[in-house]
Coordinates of N, CA and C in Angstrom, one line a residue:
L1303 N 104.2 104.6 120.7 CA 103.1 104.0 120.0 C 103.2 102.3 119.9
P1304 N 104.4 101.9 119.7 CA 104.6 100.4 120.0 C 104.1 99.8 121.1
L1305 N 104.5 100.7 122.5 CA 104.1 100.3 123.7 C 102.8 100.1 123.9
V1306 N 102.1 101.2 123.2 CA 100.5 101.3 123.3 C 99.8 100.0 122.7
L1307 N 100.1 99.6 121.1 CA 100.0 98.6 120.6 C 99.9 97.4 121.4
I1308 N 101.1 97.0 121.9 CA 101.5 95.7 122.7 C 100.8 95.7 123.7
A1309 N 100.6 96.7 124.5 CA 99.9 96.9 126.0 C 98.5 96.5 125.9
Q1310 N 97.8 96.7 124.8 CA 96.5 96.3 124.8 C 96.2 94.7 124.7
R1311 N 97.2 93.9 124.7 CA 97.0 92.5 124.9 C 97.4 92.1 126.4
S1312 N 96.9 90.9 126.7 CA 97.4 90.4 128.0 C 98.8 89.4 127.5
A1313 N 99.4 89.5 128.6 CA 100.7 88.6 128.3 C 100.4 87.2 128.7
P1314 N 100.8 86.2 127.9 CA 100.7 84.8 128.4 C 101.0 84.6 129.6
S1315 N 100.4 83.6 130.3 CA 100.8 83.0 131.5 C 100.8 81.6 131.6
P1316 N 101.7 81.1 131.8 CA 102.0 79.4 131.9 C 101.1 78.7 132.7
H1317 N 100.8 77.5 132.4 CA 99.9 76.6 133.2 C 98.6 77.3 133.9
G1318 N 97.9 78.1 133.0 CA 96.7 78.6 133.4 C 96.6 79.4 134.6
A1319 N 97.8 79.9 134.9 CA 97.6 81.1 135.9 C 97.1 82.2 135.5
A1320 N 96.6 83.2 136.4 CA 95.8 84.4 135.9 C 96.7 85.2 135.3
T1321 N 96.3 86.0 134.1 CA 97.1 87.0 133.6 C 96.9 88.3 133.9
V1322 N 97.7 89.0 133.9 CA 97.5 90.6 134.1 C 97.7 91.1 132.6
P1323 N 96.8 92.3 132.3 CA 96.9 93.0 131.1 C 98.1 93.6 131.3
L1324 N 98.9 93.6 129.8 CA 100.1 94.4 129.6 C 99.9 95.9 130.1
T1325 N 98.6 96.5 129.9 CA 98.3 97.9 130.4 C 98.6 98.0 131.9
A1326 N 97.9 97.0 132.7 CA 98.3 97.0 134.0 C 99.9 97.0 134.5
I1327 N 100.6 95.9 133.6 CA 102.1 96.0 133.8 C 102.6 97.4 133.7
L1328 N 102.4 97.8 132.5 CA 103.2 99.3 132.3 C 102.7 100.4 133.1
G1329 N 101.6 100.1 133.8 CA 100.9 101.3 134.7 C 101.8 100.9 135.8
A1330 N 102.2 99.8 136.3 CA 103.1 99.6 137.4 C 104.6 99.8 137.4
I1331 N 105.0 99.7 136.1 CA 106.5 99.8 135.8 C 106.8 101.3 134.8
W1332 N 105.7 102.3 134.9 CA 106.2 103.3 134.1 C 107.3 104.0 134.3
R1333 N 107.4 104.4 135.8 CA 108.4 105.2 136.3 C 109.7 104.6 136.1
P1334 N 110.1 103.4 136.5 CA 111.5 103.2 136.3 C 111.8 102.9 134.7
T1335 N 110.6 102.8 133.9 CA 110.8 102.6 132.5 C 110.9 104.0 131.8
L1336 N 110.6 104.9 132.2 CA 110.7 106.4 131.6 C 112.1 106.7 132.3
A1337 N 112.5 106.6 133.3 CA 113.8 106.9 133.9 C 114.9 106.1 133.2
F1338 N 114.6 105.0 132.8 CA 115.5 104.1 132.1 C 115.8 104.7 130.6
G1339 N 114.6 104.9 130.0 CA 114.5 105.5 128.7 C 115.4 107.0 128.6
L1340 N 115.1 107.8 129.4 CA 115.9 109.0 129.6 C 117.2 108.9 129.9
A1341 N 117.7 107.9 130.7 CA 119.2 107.6 130.9 C 119.7 107.0 129.7
V1342 N 119.1 106.4 128.8 CA 119.5 105.7 127.7 C 119.7 106.7 126.6
M1343 N 119.3 107.8 126.7 CA 119.3 109.0 125.6 C 120.5 109.5 125.7
S1344 N 121.1 109.6 127.2 CA 122.3 110.2 127.4 C 123.6 109.1 126.9
Y1345 N 123.2 107.9 127.0 CA 124.2 106.8 126.6 C 124.4 106.9 125.1
I1346 N 123.3 107.0 124.5 CA 123.3 107.1 123.0 C 123.9 108.7 122.5
G1347 N 123.4 109.6 123.2 CA 124.3 110.9 122.7 C 125.6 110.9 123.0
T1348 N 126.3 110.4 124.2 CA 127.6 110.2 124.3 C 128.3 109.2 123.4
T1349 N 127.9 108.1 123.3 CA 128.4 107.4 122.3 C 128.5 108.0 120.9
S1350 N 127.5 108.7 120.5 CA 127.3 109.2 119.2 C 128.2 110.5 119.0
F1351 N 128.2 111.1 120.0 CA 128.6 112.6 119.9 C 130.0 112.9 120.7
V1352 N 130.4 112.1 121.5 CA 131.6 112.5 122.4 C 132.8 112.8 121.5
V1353 N 133.0 111.9 120.3 CA 134.2 112.1 119.4 C 134.0 113.7 118.8
L1354 N 132.6 113.8 118.2 CA 132.6 115.0 117.7 C 132.8 116.3 118.5
A1355 N 132.4 116.3 119.7 CA 132.5 117.1 120.9 C 134.0 117.6 121.1
F1356 N 134.7 116.4 121.1 CA 136.3 116.9 121.2 C 136.7 117.6 119.9
L1357 N 136.4 117.0 118.7 CA 136.9 117.7 117.5 C 136.3 119.2 117.4
H1358 N 135.1 119.4 118.1 CA 134.5 120.9 117.7 C 135.5 121.7 118.9
R1359 N 135.9 121.1 120.0 CA 136.6 121.9 120.8 C 138.1 122.0 120.6
G1360 N 138.4 121.3 119.4 CA 139.9 121.4 118.9 C 140.9 120.5 119.7
W1361 N 140.2 119.4 120.5 CA 140.9 118.4 121.4 C 141.2 117.5 120.5
Q1362 N 142.3 116.6 121.1 CA 142.7 115.4 120.5 C 142.2 114.4 121.5
G1363 N 141.8 113.2 121.3 CA 141.7 112.2 122.3 C 140.0 111.8 122.4
G1364 N 139.4 112.2 121.3 CA 138.0 111.9 121.4 C 137.4 110.3 121.3
S1365 N 138.4 109.6 120.5 CA 138.3 108.0 120.8 C 138.7 107.7 122.1
I1366 N 139.5 108.3 122.6 CA 140.0 107.9 123.8 C 138.8 107.9 124.9
A1367 N 138.4 109.0 124.8 CA 137.2 109.3 125.7 C 136.1 108.5 125.4
L1368 N 135.7 108.1 124.2 CA 134.7 107.1 124.0 C 135.1 105.7 124.6
F1369 N 136.4 105.5 124.4 CA 136.8 104.3 124.9 C 136.7 104.3 126.5
A1370 N 137.1 105.2 127.1 CA 136.9 105.4 128.6 C 135.5 105.4 129.1
F1371 N 134.5 106.2 128.3 CA 133.2 105.8 128.7 C 132.5 104.5 128.8
L1372 N 132.9 103.9 127.5 CA 132.4 102.4 127.4 C 133.1 101.4 128.5
A1373 N 134.5 101.5 128.6 CA 135.2 100.8 129.7 C 134.6 100.9 131.0
A1374 N 134.1 102.2 131.4 CA 133.9 102.4 132.7 C 132.3 101.8 132.6
F1375 N 131.6 101.8 131.7 CA 130.2 101.3 131.5 C 130.3 100.0 131.7
A1376 N 131.4 99.1 131.0 CA 131.5 97.9 131.2 C 131.9 97.2 132.3
L1377 N 133.1 98.0 133.1 CA 133.7 97.5 134.5 C 132.7 97.7 135.4
A1378 N 131.8 98.7 135.5 CA 131.1 98.9 136.5 C 130.2 98.0 137.1
R1379 N 129.6 97.5 136.1 CA 128.5 96.4 136.7 C 129.2 95.2 137.5
P1380 N 130.1 94.7 136.8 CA 131.0 93.6 137.8 C 131.6 94.1 139.0
V1381 N 132.1 95.2 139.0 CA 132.7 95.9 140.3 C 131.5 96.3 141.3
F1382 N 130.4 96.8 140.6 CA 129.3 97.2 141.7 C 128.1 96.4 141.7
S1383 N 128.2 95.1 141.2 CA 127.0 94.2 141.3 C 126.4 94.0 142.5
G1384 N 127.2 94.0 143.5 CA 126.7 93.6 144.9 C 125.9 94.6 145.3
V1385 N 126.2 96.0 145.1 CA 125.2 97.1 145.3 C 123.8 97.0 144.9
C1386 N 123.7 96.3 143.6 CA 122.4 96.2 143.2 C 121.6 95.0 144.2
D1387 N 122.4 94.0 144.5 CA 121.8 93.1 145.1 C 121.4 93.5 146.5
R1388 N 121.8 94.3 147.1 CA 121.4 95.0 148.4 C 120.6 96.0 148.3
A1389 N 120.4 96.7 147.1 CA 119.5 97.9 147.0 C 118.3 97.9 147.5
T1390 N 117.9 98.9 148.5 CA 116.4 99.1 148.9 C 116.3 100.5 148.8
G1391 N 115.1 100.9 148.5 CA 114.8 102.4 148.4 C 115.5 103.1 147.3
P1392 N 115.2 104.3 147.2 CA 115.7 105.0 146.0 C 117.2 105.5 146.1
R1393 N 117.8 105.4 147.1 CA 119.2 106.0 147.3 C 120.3 105.5 146.3
P1394 N 120.3 104.2 146.0 CA 121.3 103.6 144.9 C 121.1 104.1 143.6
I1395 N 119.8 104.1 143.3 CA 119.4 104.6 141.7 C 119.6 106.2 141.6
L1396 N 119.2 106.8 142.7 CA 119.6 108.3 142.7 C 120.9 108.7 142.6
L1397 N 121.9 107.8 143.4 CA 123.2 108.1 143.3 C 123.8 107.8 141.8
A1398 N 123.2 106.5 141.3 CA 123.5 106.3 139.8 C 123.3 107.3 138.8
L1399 N 121.9 107.8 138.9 CA 121.6 109.0 138.0 C 122.3 110.3 138.1
A1400 N 122.8 110.4 139.8 CA 123.5 111.6 139.8 C 124.8 111.5 139.1
A1401 N 125.7 110.4 139.4 CA 126.8 110.1 138.6 C 126.8 110.2 137.2
L1402 N 125.7 109.9 136.5 CA 125.5 110.0 135.2 C 125.5 111.5 134.8
A1403 N 124.4 112.1 135.5 CA 124.2 113.6 135.3 C 125.5 114.3 135.5
G1404 N 126.1 114.1 136.5 CA 127.3 114.8 137.0 C 128.3 114.7 136.0
G1405 N 128.5 113.4 135.6 CA 129.6 113.1 134.5 C 129.4 114.0 133.2
M1406 N 128.0 113.8 132.8 CA 127.5 114.6 131.6 C 128.1 116.2 131.9
L1407 N 127.6 116.8 133.1 CA 127.9 118.1 133.3 C 129.3 118.4 133.3
I1408 N 130.1 117.7 133.8 CA 131.6 117.7 133.8 C 132.1 117.6 132.3
L1409 N 131.8 116.8 131.6 CA 132.1 116.8 130.2 C 131.5 118.1 129.5
G1410 N 130.2 118.5 129.7 CA 130.0 119.6 129.1 C 130.7 120.8 129.4
L1411 N 131.3 121.0 130.7 CA 131.9 122.2 131.2 C 133.2 122.1 131.1
A1412 N 133.8 120.8 130.7 CA 135.2 120.6 130.9 C 135.8 122.0 130.3
P1413 N 137.1 122.1 131.0 CA 138.0 123.1 130.3 C 139.3 122.5 129.5
D1414 N 139.5 121.2 129.7 CA 140.4 120.4 128.9 C 139.9 119.1 128.6
E1415 N 140.7 118.3 127.9 CA 140.5 116.9 127.6 C 140.7 116.1 128.9
Q1416 N 141.6 116.0 129.6 CA 141.5 115.3 130.8 C 140.3 115.3 131.8
T1417 N 140.1 116.7 132.0 CA 138.8 116.9 132.7 C 137.5 116.0 132.0
A1418 N 137.3 116.3 130.8 CA 136.2 115.8 130.1 C 136.3 114.1 129.9
I1419 N 137.5 113.6 129.9 CA 137.6 112.2 130.1 C 137.3 111.6 131.4
A1420 N 137.4 112.4 132.5 CA 137.0 112.1 133.8 C 135.6 112.3 134.0
G1421 N 135.1 113.1 133.5 CA 133.5 113.4 133.2 C 132.9 111.9 132.6
V1422 N 133.5 111.5 131.6 CA 132.6 110.4 130.9 C 132.9 109.2 131.7
I1423 N 133.8 109.1 132.5 CA 134.3 107.8 133.2 C 133.2 107.9 134.5
V1424 N 133.0 108.9 134.9 CA 132.0 109.2 135.9 C 130.5 108.8 135.2
A1425 N 130.2 109.4 134.2 CA 129.1 109.2 133.6 C 128.8 107.9 133.1
G1426 N 129.8 107.1 132.7 CA 129.7 105.5 132.3 C 129.6 104.7 133.4
C1427 N 130.1 105.0 134.6 CA 129.8 104.1 135.8 C 128.4 104.4 136.2
G1428 N 127.9 105.6 136.2 CA 126.5 105.7 136.7 C 125.5 105.2 135.6
M1429 N 125.7 105.3 134.4 CA 124.7 104.6 133.5 C 124.9 103.3 133.5
S1430 N 126.0 102.7 133.6 CA 126.0 101.4 133.9 C 125.0 100.7 134.8
M1431 N 125.0 101.4 135.9 CA 124.3 101.0 137.1 C 122.9 101.2 137.2
T1432 N 122.4 102.1 136.1 CA 121.0 102.4 135.9 C 120.2 101.2 135.5
Y1433 N 120.7 100.2 134.4 CA 119.8 99.1 134.1 C 119.4 98.4 135.3
P1434 N 120.5 97.6 136.0 CA 120.1 96.8 137.2 C 119.2 97.5 138.1
L1435 N 119.7 98.6 138.6 CA 119.0 99.3 139.7 C 117.5 99.7 139.3
L1436 N 117.5 100.0 138.1 CA 115.8 100.3 137.6 C 115.1 99.2 137.3
A1437 N 115.8 98.0 136.8 CA 115.3 96.8 136.6 C 114.7 96.1 137.8
L1438 N 115.2 96.3 139.0 CA 114.8 95.7 140.4 C 113.3 96.2 140.6
P1439 N 113.0 97.3 140.5 CA 111.6 97.8 140.9 C 110.4 97.1 139.9
V1440 N 111.0 96.9 138.5 CA 110.2 96.2 137.5 C 109.9 94.8 137.9
V1441 N 110.9 94.0 138.4 CA 110.8 92.7 138.6 C 109.8 92.7 139.9
R1442 N 110.1 93.4 140.7 CA 109.4 93.3 142.1 C 107.7 93.9 142.0
A1443 N 107.4 94.6 140.8 CA 106.3 95.1 140.7 C 105.2 94.2 139.8
V1444 N 105.7 93.2 139.2 CA 104.9 92.4 138.1 C 104.8 91.0 138.9
P1445 N 103.8 90.3 138.5 CA 103.5 88.9 139.0 C 104.8 88.1 138.5
V1446 N 105.1 87.1 139.4 CA 106.3 86.3 138.9 C 106.0 85.6 137.5
T1447 N 104.7 85.1 137.2 CA 104.5 84.7 136.0 C 104.7 85.4 134.7
Q1448 N 105.0 86.8 135.1 CA 104.9 87.8 133.9 C 106.1 88.7 134.1
I1449 N 107.4 88.1 134.6 CA 108.4 89.0 134.8 C 109.2 89.2 133.3
A1450 N 108.7 88.3 132.5 CA 109.4 88.3 131.1 C 108.8 89.5 130.3
S1451 N 107.4 89.7 130.6 CA 106.6 90.7 129.9 C 107.0 92.2 130.7
G1452 N 107.2 92.1 131.9 CA 107.6 93.4 132.5 C 108.9 93.8 132.0
I1453 N 110.1 92.7 132.0 CA 111.5 93.2 131.8 C 111.2 93.6 129.9
G1454 N 110.4 92.9 129.4 CA 110.3 93.3 127.8 C 109.8 94.8 127.8
L1455 N 108.8 95.1 128.4 CA 108.3 96.4 128.1 C 109.4 97.2 128.8
F1456 N 110.1 97.1 130.0 CA 111.0 97.8 130.5 C 112.4 98.0 129.4
D1457 N 112.6 96.9 128.7 CA 113.8 96.9 127.8 C 113.1 97.9 126.4
A1458 N 111.9 97.8 126.2 CA 111.6 98.5 125.0 C 111.8 100.0 125.1
A1459 N 112.0 100.7 126.3 CA 112.6 101.9 126.7 C 113.8 102.1 125.8
Y1460 N 114.7 101.3 125.7 CA 115.9 101.4 125.1 C 115.7 101.6 123.7
D1461 N 114.8 100.7 123.3 CA 114.2 100.8 121.7 C 113.8 102.3 121.5
V1462 N 112.8 102.5 122.4 CA 112.2 104.0 122.1 C 113.3 105.0 122.0
A1463 N 114.1 105.0 123.1 CA 115.4 106.1 123.2 C 116.1 105.9 122.1
T1464 N 116.2 104.9 121.3 CA 117.3 104.8 120.0 C 116.5 105.4 119.0
L1465 N 115.2 105.8 119.1 CA 114.5 106.2 118.1 C 114.4 107.8 118.4
I1466 N 114.3 108.2 119.6 CA 114.0 109.6 119.9 C 115.1 110.2 119.9
T1467 N 116.5 109.9 120.3 CA 117.5 110.6 120.7 C 117.9 111.2 119.1
P1468 N 117.9 110.4 118.1 CA 118.4 111.3 116.8 C 117.3 112.0 116.2
A1469 N 116.1 111.9 116.8 CA 115.1 112.8 116.3 C 115.2 114.0 116.8
A1470 N 115.3 114.0 118.2 CA 115.7 115.4 119.0 C 116.7 116.0 118.6
G1471 N 117.7 115.4 118.0 CA 118.8 116.0 117.3 C 118.3 116.8 115.9
W1472 N 117.6 116.1 115.2 CA 116.9 116.7 113.7 C 116.2 117.8 114.3
L1473 N 115.2 117.7 115.3 CA 114.4 118.8 115.9 C 115.0 120.0 116.1
D1474 N 116.3 119.9 116.9 CA 116.9 120.9 117.5 C 117.7 121.6 116.2
R1475 N 118.0 120.9 115.3 CA 118.6 121.4 114.0 C 117.7 122.3 113.4
C1476 N 116.2 121.6 113.1 CA 115.4 122.4 112.5 C 114.9 123.5 113.3
D1477 N 114.9 123.5 114.5 CA 114.5 124.6 115.4 C 115.6 125.8 115.1
R1478 N 116.7 125.4 115.0 CA 117.8 126.5 114.9 C 117.6 127.2 113.4
R1479 N 117.4 126.4 112.6 CA 117.2 127.0 111.1 C 115.7 127.9 111.2
L1480 N 114.8 127.4 112.0 CA 113.6 128.2 112.1 C 114.0 129.5 112.6
L1481 N 114.7 129.5 114.0 CA 115.2 130.7 114.5 C 116.0 131.7 113.7
R1482 N 116.9 131.2 112.9 CA 117.6 131.9 112.0 C 116.9 132.8 110.9
S1483 N 115.6 132.1 110.7 CA 114.7 132.6 109.5 C 113.8 133.8 110.0
V1484 N 113.8 133.8 111.3 CA 112.8 134.8 111.9 C 113.4 135.9 111.9
P1485 N 112.7 137.1 111.2 CA 113.3 138.7 111.4 C 113.5 139.1 112.6
G1486 N 114.5 140.0 113.2 CA 114.6 140.5 114.3 C 115.9 140.6 114.8
P1487 N 116.1 141.1 116.2 CA 117.5 141.3 116.5 C 118.3 140.0 116.6
R1488 N 119.5 140.0 116.4 CA 120.5 138.8 116.2 C 121.3 139.0 117.6
G1489 N 120.9 138.8 118.9 CA 121.6 138.9 120.0 C 122.1 137.6 120.4
H1490 N 122.2 136.5 119.7 CA 122.7 135.2 119.9 C 123.8 134.8 119.3

C-alpha cells in the first residue's frame, strides 16, 4: 500500500530534467524488487527463528548459528564484491539465490548442529549478495536523474518484508488453530 500511494507521484528531477512517474519506475523495477523482498523474508525469518529452531530440536549452539549466519552475511560482500562489478545476465543472482535457498534447505533438513551451521553460512553468503546483484538492474533501468527514486522503491521491499514476515507467522498460527477446530479425522 505505501508503494502504491507513493508511486502515484512523480519523482523530483534536478535542473528541469524530464521526470518519469514513480509508477513507471516501479513498473521497470518490480521484478528485482519483488525478488529482493522475498529474499529479505528469509533473512528476517533466519535472524528471528534460528535460535528457536535449535532449541526446538534440542540442540545447543543456536546463538553460534545466528552469529555464523550474520558473519557470513557481513563478510561475503567485501569478499565477493568484484563479482557484482562484473555481473552480467541472470547467472550471478541466480547463484546467490540458489545459495540462499540451498542454505535454508540444509538448515531445515540438517540432522545435526554442525550441518545446520554449515547451512546458515551458505545462506548468509547467498543473502548478502542478493542486495547488490538485484540493485544493479534497478540502477540500470531508471533514468540517471532518478536513481535515488529507483533505489528508494527497491529498498522499500525490505520494509514491506519486515511487515509481512511476522504477519505470515501469525497467519500460519491462526491457520493451524482453525485446522484443529475442524471436526474430522486427525491424521496429521
